CSV table of C-alpha atoms in Angstrom, one decimal:
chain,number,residue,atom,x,y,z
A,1,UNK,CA,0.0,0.0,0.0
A,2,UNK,CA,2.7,2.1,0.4
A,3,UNK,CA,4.6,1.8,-2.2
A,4,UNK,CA,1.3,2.6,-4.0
A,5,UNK,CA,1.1,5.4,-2.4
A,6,UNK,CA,5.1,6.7,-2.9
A,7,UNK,CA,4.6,5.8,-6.8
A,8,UNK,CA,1.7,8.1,-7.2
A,9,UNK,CA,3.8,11.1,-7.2
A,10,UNK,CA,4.9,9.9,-10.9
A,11,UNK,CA,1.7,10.8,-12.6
A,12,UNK,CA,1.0,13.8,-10.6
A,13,UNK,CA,3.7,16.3,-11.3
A,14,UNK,CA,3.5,17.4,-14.9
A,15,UNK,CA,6.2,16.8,-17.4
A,16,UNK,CA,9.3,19.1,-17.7
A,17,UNK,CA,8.1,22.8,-18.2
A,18,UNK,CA,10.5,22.7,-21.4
A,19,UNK,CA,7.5,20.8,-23.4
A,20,UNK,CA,4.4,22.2,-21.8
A,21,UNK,CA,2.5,24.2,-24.8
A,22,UNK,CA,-1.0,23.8,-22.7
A,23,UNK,CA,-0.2,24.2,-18.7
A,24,UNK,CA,-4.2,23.9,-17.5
A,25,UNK,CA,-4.4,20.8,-20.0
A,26,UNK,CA,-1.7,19.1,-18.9
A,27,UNK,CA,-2.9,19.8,-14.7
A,28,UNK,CA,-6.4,18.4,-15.6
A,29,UNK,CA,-4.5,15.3,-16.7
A,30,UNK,CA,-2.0,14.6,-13.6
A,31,UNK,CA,-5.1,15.4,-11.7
A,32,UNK,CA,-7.6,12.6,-13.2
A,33,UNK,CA,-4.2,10.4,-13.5
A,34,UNK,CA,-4.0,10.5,-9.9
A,35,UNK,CA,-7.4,9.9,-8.9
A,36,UNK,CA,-7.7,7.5,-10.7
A,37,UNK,CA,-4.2,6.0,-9.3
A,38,UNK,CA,-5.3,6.7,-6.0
A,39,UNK,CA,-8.6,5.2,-6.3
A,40,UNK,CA,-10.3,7.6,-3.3
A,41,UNK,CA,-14.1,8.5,-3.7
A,42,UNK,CA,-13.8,11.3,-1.3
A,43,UNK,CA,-11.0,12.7,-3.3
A,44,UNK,CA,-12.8,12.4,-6.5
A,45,UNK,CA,-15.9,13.8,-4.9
A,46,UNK,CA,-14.6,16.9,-2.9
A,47,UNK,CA,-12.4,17.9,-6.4
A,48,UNK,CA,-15.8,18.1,-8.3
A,49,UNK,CA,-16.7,22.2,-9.4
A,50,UNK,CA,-12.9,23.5,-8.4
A,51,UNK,CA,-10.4,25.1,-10.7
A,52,UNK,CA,-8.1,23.1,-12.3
A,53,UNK,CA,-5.1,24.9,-10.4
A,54,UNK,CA,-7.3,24.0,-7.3
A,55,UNK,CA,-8.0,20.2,-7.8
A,56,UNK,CA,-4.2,20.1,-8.5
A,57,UNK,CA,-3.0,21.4,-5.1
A,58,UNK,CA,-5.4,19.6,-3.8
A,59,UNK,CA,-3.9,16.2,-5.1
A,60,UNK,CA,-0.9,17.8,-3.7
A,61,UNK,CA,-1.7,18.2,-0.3
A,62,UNK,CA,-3.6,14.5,-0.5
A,63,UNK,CA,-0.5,13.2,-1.7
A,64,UNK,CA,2.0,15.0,0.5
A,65,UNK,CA,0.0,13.9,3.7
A,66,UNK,CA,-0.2,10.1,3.1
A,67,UNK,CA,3.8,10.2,2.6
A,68,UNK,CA,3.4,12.1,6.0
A,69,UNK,CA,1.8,8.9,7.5
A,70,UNK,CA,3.8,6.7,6.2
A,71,UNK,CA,5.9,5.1,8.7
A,72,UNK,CA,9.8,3.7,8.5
A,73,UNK,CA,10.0,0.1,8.7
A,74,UNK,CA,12.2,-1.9,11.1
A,75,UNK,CA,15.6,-1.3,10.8
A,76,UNK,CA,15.2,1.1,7.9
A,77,UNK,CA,16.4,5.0,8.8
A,78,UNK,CA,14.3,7.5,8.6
A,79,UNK,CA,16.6,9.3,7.0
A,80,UNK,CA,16.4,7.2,3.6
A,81,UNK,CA,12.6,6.0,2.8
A,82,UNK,CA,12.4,7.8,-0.3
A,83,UNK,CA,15.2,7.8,-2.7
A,84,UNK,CA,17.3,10.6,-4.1
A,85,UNK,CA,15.2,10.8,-7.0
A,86,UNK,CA,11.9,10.6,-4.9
A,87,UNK,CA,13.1,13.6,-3.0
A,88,UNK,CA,13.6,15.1,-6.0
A,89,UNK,CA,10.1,14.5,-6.6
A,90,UNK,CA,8.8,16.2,-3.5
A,91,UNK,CA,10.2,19.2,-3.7
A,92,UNK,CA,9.1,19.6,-7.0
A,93,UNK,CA,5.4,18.6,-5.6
A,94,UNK,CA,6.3,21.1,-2.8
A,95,UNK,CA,7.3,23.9,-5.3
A,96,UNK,CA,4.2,23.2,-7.5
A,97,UNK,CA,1.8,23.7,-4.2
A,98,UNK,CA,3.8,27.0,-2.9
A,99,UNK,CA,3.3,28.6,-6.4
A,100,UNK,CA,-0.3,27.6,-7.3
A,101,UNK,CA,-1.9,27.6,-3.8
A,102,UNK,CA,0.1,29.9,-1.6
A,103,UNK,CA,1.3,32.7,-3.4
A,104,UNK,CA,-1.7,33.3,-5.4
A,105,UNK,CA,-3.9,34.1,-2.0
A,106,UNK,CA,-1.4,36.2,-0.5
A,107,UNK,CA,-1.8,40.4,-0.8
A,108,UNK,CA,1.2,42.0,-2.9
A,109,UNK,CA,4.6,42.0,-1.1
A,110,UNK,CA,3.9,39.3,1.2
A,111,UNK,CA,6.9,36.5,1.1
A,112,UNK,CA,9.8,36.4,-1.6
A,113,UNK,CA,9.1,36.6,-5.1
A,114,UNK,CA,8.5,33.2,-7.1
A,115,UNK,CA,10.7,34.1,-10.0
A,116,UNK,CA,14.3,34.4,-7.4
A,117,UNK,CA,13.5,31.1,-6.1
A,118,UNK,CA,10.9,28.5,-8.0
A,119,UNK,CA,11.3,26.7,-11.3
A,120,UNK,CA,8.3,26.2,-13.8
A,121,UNK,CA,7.1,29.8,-12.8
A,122,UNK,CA,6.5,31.1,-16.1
A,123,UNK,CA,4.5,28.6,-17.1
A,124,UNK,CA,2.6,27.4,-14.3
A,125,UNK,CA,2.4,31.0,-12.2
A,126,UNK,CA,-1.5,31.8,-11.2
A,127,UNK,CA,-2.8,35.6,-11.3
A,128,UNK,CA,-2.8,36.7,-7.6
A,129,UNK,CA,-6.5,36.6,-6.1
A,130,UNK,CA,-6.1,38.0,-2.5
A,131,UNK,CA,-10.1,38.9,-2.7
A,132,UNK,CA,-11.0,35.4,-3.0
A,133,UNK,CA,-14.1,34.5,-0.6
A,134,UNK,CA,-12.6,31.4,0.7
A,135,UNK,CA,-8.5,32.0,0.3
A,136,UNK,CA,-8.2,32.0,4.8
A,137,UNK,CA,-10.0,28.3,4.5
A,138,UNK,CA,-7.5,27.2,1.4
A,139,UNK,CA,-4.2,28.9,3.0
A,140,UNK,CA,-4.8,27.3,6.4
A,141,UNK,CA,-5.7,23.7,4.8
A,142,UNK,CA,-2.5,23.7,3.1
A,143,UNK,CA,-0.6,25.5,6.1
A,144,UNK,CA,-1.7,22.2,8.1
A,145,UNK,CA,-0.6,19.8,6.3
A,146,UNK,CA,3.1,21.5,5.9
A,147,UNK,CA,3.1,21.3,9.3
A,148,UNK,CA,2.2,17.9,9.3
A,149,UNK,CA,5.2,17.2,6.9
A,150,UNK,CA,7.4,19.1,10.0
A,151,UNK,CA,5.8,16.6,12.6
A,152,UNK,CA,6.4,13.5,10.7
A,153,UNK,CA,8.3,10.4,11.9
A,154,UNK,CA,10.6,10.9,8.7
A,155,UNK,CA,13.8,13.4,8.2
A,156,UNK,CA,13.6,13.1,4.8
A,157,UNK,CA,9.6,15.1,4.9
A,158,UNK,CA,11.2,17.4,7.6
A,159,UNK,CA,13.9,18.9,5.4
A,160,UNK,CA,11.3,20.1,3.0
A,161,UNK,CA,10.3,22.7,5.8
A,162,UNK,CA,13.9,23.7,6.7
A,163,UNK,CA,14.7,27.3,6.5
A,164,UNK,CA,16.2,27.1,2.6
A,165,UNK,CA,13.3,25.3,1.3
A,166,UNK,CA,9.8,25.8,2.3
A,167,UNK,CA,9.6,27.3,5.6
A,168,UNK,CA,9.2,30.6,5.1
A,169,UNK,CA,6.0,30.4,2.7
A,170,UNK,CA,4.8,28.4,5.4
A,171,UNK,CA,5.3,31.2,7.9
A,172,UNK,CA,4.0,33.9,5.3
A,173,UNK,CA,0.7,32.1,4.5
A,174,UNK,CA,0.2,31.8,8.4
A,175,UNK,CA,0.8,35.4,8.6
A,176,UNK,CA,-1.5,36.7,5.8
A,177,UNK,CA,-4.3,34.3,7.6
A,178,UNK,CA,-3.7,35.3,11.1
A,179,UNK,CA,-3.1,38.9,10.5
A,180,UNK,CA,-3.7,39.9,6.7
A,181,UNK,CA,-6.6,42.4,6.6
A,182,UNK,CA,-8.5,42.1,4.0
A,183,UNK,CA,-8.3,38.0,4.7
A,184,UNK,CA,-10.3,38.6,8.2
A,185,UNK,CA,-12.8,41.4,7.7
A,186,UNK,CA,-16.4,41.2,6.7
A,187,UNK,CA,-17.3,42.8,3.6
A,188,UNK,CA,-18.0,46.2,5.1
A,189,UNK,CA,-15.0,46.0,6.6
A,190,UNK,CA,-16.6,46.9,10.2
A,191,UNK,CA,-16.6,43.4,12.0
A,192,UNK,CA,-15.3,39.5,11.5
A,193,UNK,CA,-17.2,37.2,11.0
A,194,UNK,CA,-17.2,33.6,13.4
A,195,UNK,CA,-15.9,31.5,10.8
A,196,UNK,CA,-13.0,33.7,9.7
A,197,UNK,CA,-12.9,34.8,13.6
A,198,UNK,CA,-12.1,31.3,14.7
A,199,UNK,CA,-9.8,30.9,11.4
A,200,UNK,CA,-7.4,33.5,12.3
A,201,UNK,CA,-7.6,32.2,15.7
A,202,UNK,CA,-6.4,28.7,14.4
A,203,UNK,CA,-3.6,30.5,12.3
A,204,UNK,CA,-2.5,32.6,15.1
A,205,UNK,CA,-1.6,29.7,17.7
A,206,UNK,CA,-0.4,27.6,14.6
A,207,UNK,CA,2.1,30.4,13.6
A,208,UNK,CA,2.8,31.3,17.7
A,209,UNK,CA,3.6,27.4,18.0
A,210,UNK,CA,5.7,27.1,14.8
A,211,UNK,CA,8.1,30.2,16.2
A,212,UNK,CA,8.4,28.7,19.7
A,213,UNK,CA,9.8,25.3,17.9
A,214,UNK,CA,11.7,26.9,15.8
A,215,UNK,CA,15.6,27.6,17.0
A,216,UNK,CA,15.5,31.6,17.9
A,217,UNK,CA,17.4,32.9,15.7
A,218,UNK,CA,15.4,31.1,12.5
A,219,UNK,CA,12.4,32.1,13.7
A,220,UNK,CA,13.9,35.9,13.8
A,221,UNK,CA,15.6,35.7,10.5
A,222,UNK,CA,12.3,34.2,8.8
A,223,UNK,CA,10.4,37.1,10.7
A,224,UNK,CA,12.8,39.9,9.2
A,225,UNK,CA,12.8,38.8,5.4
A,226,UNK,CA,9.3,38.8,5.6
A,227,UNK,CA,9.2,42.2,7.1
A,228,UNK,CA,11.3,43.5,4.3
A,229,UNK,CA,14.7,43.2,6.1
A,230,UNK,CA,16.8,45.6,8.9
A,231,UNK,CA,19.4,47.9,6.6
A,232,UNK,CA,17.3,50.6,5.6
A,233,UNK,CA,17.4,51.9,2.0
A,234,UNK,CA,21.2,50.5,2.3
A,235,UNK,CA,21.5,48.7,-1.1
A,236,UNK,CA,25.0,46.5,-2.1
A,237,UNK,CA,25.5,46.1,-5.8
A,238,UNK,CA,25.2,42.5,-6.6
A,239,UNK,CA,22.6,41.5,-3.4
A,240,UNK,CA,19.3,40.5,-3.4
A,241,UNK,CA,17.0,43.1,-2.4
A,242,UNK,CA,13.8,42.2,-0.1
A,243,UNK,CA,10.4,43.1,-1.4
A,244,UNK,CA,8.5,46.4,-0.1
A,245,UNK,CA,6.0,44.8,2.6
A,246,UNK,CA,2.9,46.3,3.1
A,247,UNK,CA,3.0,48.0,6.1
A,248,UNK,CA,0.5,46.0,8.3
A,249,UNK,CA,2.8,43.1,7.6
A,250,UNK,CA,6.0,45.1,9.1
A,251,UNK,CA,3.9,46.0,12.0
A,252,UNK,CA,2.4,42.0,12.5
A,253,UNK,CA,6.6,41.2,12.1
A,254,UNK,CA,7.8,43.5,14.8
A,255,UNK,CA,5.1,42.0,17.7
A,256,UNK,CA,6.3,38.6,16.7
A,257,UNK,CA,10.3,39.6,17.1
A,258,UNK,CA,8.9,41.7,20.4
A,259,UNK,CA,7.4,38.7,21.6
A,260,UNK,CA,9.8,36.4,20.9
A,261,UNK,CA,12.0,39.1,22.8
A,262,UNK,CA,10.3,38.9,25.5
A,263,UNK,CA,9.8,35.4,26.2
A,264,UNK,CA,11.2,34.1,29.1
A,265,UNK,CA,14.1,32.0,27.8
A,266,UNK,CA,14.5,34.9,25.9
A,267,UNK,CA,15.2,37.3,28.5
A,268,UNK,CA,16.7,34.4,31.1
A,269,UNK,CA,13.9,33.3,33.2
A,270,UNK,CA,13.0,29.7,33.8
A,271,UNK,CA,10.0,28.2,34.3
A,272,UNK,CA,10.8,28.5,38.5
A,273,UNK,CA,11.5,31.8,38.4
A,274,UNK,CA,15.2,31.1,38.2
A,275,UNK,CA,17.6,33.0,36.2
A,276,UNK,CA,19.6,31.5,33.6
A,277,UNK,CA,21.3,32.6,30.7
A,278,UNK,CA,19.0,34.5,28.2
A,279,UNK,CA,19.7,34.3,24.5
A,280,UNK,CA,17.4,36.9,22.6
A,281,UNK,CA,19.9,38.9,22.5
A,282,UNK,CA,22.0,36.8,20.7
A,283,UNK,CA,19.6,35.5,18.3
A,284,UNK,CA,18.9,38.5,17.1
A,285,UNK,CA,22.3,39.7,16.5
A,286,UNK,CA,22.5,36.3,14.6
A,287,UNK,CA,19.5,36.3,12.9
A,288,UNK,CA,20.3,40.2,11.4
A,289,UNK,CA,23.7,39.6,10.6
A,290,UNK,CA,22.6,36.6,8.5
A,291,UNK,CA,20.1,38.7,6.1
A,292,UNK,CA,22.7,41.1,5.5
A,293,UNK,CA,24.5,41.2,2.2
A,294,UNK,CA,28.0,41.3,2.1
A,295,UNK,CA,28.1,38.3,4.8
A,296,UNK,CA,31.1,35.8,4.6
A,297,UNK,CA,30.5,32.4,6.5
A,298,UNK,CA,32.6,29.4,6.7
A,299,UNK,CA,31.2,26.6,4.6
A,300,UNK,CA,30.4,24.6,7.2
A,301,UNK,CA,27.6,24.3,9.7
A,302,UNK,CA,29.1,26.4,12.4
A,303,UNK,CA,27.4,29.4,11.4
A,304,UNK,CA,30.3,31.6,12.6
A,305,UNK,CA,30.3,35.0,10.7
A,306,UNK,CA,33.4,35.9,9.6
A,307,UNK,CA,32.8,39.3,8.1
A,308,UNK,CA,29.7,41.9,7.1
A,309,UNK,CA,30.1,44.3,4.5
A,310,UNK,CA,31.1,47.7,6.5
A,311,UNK,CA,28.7,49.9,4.2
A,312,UNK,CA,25.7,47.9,6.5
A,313,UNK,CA,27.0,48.4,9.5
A,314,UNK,CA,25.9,51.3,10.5
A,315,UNK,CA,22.2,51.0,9.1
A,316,UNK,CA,22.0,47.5,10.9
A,317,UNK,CA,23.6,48.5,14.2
A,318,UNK,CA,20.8,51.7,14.1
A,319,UNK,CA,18.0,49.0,13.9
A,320,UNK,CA,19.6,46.5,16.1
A,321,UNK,CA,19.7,49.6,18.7
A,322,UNK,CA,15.8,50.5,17.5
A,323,UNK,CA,14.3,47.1,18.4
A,324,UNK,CA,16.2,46.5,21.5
A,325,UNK,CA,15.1,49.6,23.1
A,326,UNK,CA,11.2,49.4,22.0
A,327,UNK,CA,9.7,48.0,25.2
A,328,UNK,CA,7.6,45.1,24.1
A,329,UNK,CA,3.5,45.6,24.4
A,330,UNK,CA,3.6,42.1,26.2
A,331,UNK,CA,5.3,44.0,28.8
A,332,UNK,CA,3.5,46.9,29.2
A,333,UNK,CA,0.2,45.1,29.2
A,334,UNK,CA,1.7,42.8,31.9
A,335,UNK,CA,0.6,44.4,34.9
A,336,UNK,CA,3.0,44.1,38.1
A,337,UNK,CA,3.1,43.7,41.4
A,338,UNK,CA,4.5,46.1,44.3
A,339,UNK,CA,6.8,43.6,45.9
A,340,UNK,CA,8.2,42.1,42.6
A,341,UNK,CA,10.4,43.7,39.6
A,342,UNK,CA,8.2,45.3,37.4
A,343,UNK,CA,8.3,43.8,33.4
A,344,UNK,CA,9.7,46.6,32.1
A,345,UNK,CA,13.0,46.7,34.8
A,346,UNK,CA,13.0,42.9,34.1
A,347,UNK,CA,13.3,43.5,30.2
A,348,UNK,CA,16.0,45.9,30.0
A,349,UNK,CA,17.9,44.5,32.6
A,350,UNK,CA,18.1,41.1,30.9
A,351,UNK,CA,18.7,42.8,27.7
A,352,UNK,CA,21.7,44.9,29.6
A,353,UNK,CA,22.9,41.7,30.8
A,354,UNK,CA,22.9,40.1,27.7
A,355,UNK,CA,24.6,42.8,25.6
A,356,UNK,CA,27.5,43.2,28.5
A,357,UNK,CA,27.7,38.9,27.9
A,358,UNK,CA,28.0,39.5,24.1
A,359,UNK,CA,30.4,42.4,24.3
A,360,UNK,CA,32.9,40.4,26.4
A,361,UNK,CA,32.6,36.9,24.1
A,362,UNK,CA,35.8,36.5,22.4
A,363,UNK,CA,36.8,36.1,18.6
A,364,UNK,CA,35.7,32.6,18.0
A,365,UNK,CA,38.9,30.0,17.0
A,366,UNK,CA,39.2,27.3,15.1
A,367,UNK,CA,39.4,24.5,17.2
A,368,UNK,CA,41.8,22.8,15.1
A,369,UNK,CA,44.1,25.7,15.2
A,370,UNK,CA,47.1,25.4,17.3
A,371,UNK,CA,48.4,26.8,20.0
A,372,UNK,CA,51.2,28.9,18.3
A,373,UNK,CA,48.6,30.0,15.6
A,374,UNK,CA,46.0,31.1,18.4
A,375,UNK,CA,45.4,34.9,18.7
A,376,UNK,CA,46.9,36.6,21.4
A,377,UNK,CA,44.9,36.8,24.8
């Protein structure tokens, strides 16, 4: 059964852009391939009156979540279920879904453009359609079942949602559901209504979840590119320039990085009260020194930073500075006690702390490096 379900992917992805002359044609036929591969009547029945572009990414996400319940066998890794080539596969299923059923739904300037980053966008790209009636319902439906692909038993589904693959249009289409305005508001624009109420509710602890798991400094760095990035109008010849985000997208980005500021591990508080070693500092220092151009890494998974392009410096220490000394709302909603520390003291004393911890950490060395070719002390 499960190989039936792994080979399926064969007659659902289209054949290589090169020979497509009819793009919609060639959809309807992996679509009715598959279904009838597949051989499920609920499949065939809930396709019935959608858009070919629709009933394709739907066979997507069908597909994608049975390989997300497949489990490894005895003895077999998780790490190698599906084959080079099947991997292959998936991303290409992956790419096909982000293009057709994400980024059509989403307002102007929300995530990275598909032309810097997708294949097969010329021919299969679909007009963008942010006022469609239902887009919270299809964003979220396809949201879950990424996440599912994050939550499955096998590495090989994981690293499709990794920070250089698909993660970030998974973060963007829980924003524009969560937060986008025009995705929330009844037609007059005066109130929400319950079902796209409890939607956004749904996206909002999906995407509040997502960040928490997430390492601190992804979750930051993801939050920035979205937000449009932390230089300014500083612009390197030869770089990649963020999109212009609408501005109720930089707003929803700057709560998120406040919050995730002000979280306790964040700011060095355990769940007991106890202090221990906070690290939003450093995450953010990591996570805006990554999206800065000009940035020279080792090759290797260290991520040390070895140098950033002096013409950014100034522009990204100025924003550094900004966010840092913005008191986040959490804390000045968070009302406080007369025989405690208030919130606020307890923020920017944890930052203090961590910025005098940061300012005394040493170049980082090479542990292979000897003794004579260590830098003096």
């Amino acid at each position: 059964m499960e190989q039936a379900v792994l080979s399926a992917i064969n007659v659902l992805l289209p054949q290589p852009h090169l020979t497509t002359t009819n793009p919609s044609k060639d959809l309807a036929t992996c679509v009715e391939q598959y279904v009838n591969k597949i051989g499920d009547v609920a499949l065939f029945h809930s396709l019935e009156g959608r858009e070919v572009h629709e009933a394709f990414c739907a066979c997507c996400v069908d597909y994608l979540r049975r390989c997300s319940e497949i489990s490894p066998e005895v003895g077999v890794s998780c790490d190698s279920v599906f084959s080079v080539a099947h991997e292959e596969k998936l991303r290409k299923c992956m790419q096909f879904l982000v293009c057709l059923g994400f980024y059509p739904l989403l307002d102007e300037g929300v995530g990275l453009p598909l032309e810097l980053r997708l294949e097969s966008v010329t021919y299969y790209k679909y007009p963008k359609n942010p006022r469609d009636p239902d887009r919270q319902t299809k964003l979220l439906e396809i949201a879950k079942c990424l996440l599912q692909l994050r939550e499955s038993k096998l590495d090989q589904l994981n690293r499709l949602l990794s920070p250089n693959l698909f993660l970030g249009d998974l973060i963007a289409a829980l924003v524009q559901v969560a937060y986008g305005p025009s995705g929330v508001t009844h037609k007059s624009g005066s109130q929400l209504l319950p079902k796209q109420s409890h939607i956004s509710d749904d996206a909002r602890r999906l995407l509040w979840k997502l960040m928490c798991d997430l390492p601190g400094h992804v979750a930051m760095k993801e939050l920035f590119i979205l937000q449009g990035g932390t230089t300014g109008a500083i612009k390197v010849k030869g770089s990649v320039q963020l999109p212009v985000a609408p501005n109720w997208l930089r707003k929803t980005c700057g709560r998120l990085l406040s919050r995730l500021m002000a979280r306790p591990k964040a700011l060095g508080l355990s769940e007991n009260g106890k202090r221990i070693p906070g690290n939003g500092v450093k995450n953010l220092l990591l996570a805006s020194v990554l999206i800065s151009p000009g940035v020279v890494s080792y090759s290797d998974s260290s991520g040390c930073i070895n140098s950033l392009d002096p013409r950014t410096q100034p522009a990204l220490a100025q924003a550094i500075a900004q966010i840092l000394a913005t008191i986040p709302s959490v804390c000045l909603n968070k009302p406080s006690s007369s025989d405690t520390e208030s919130p606020i003291l307890k923020y920017h004393s944890s930052i203090a702390e961590q910025l005098i911890r940061c300012a005394r950490i040493r170049i980082m060395v090479d542990p292979f490096m000897s003794k004579q070719d260590s830098p003096p002390q």
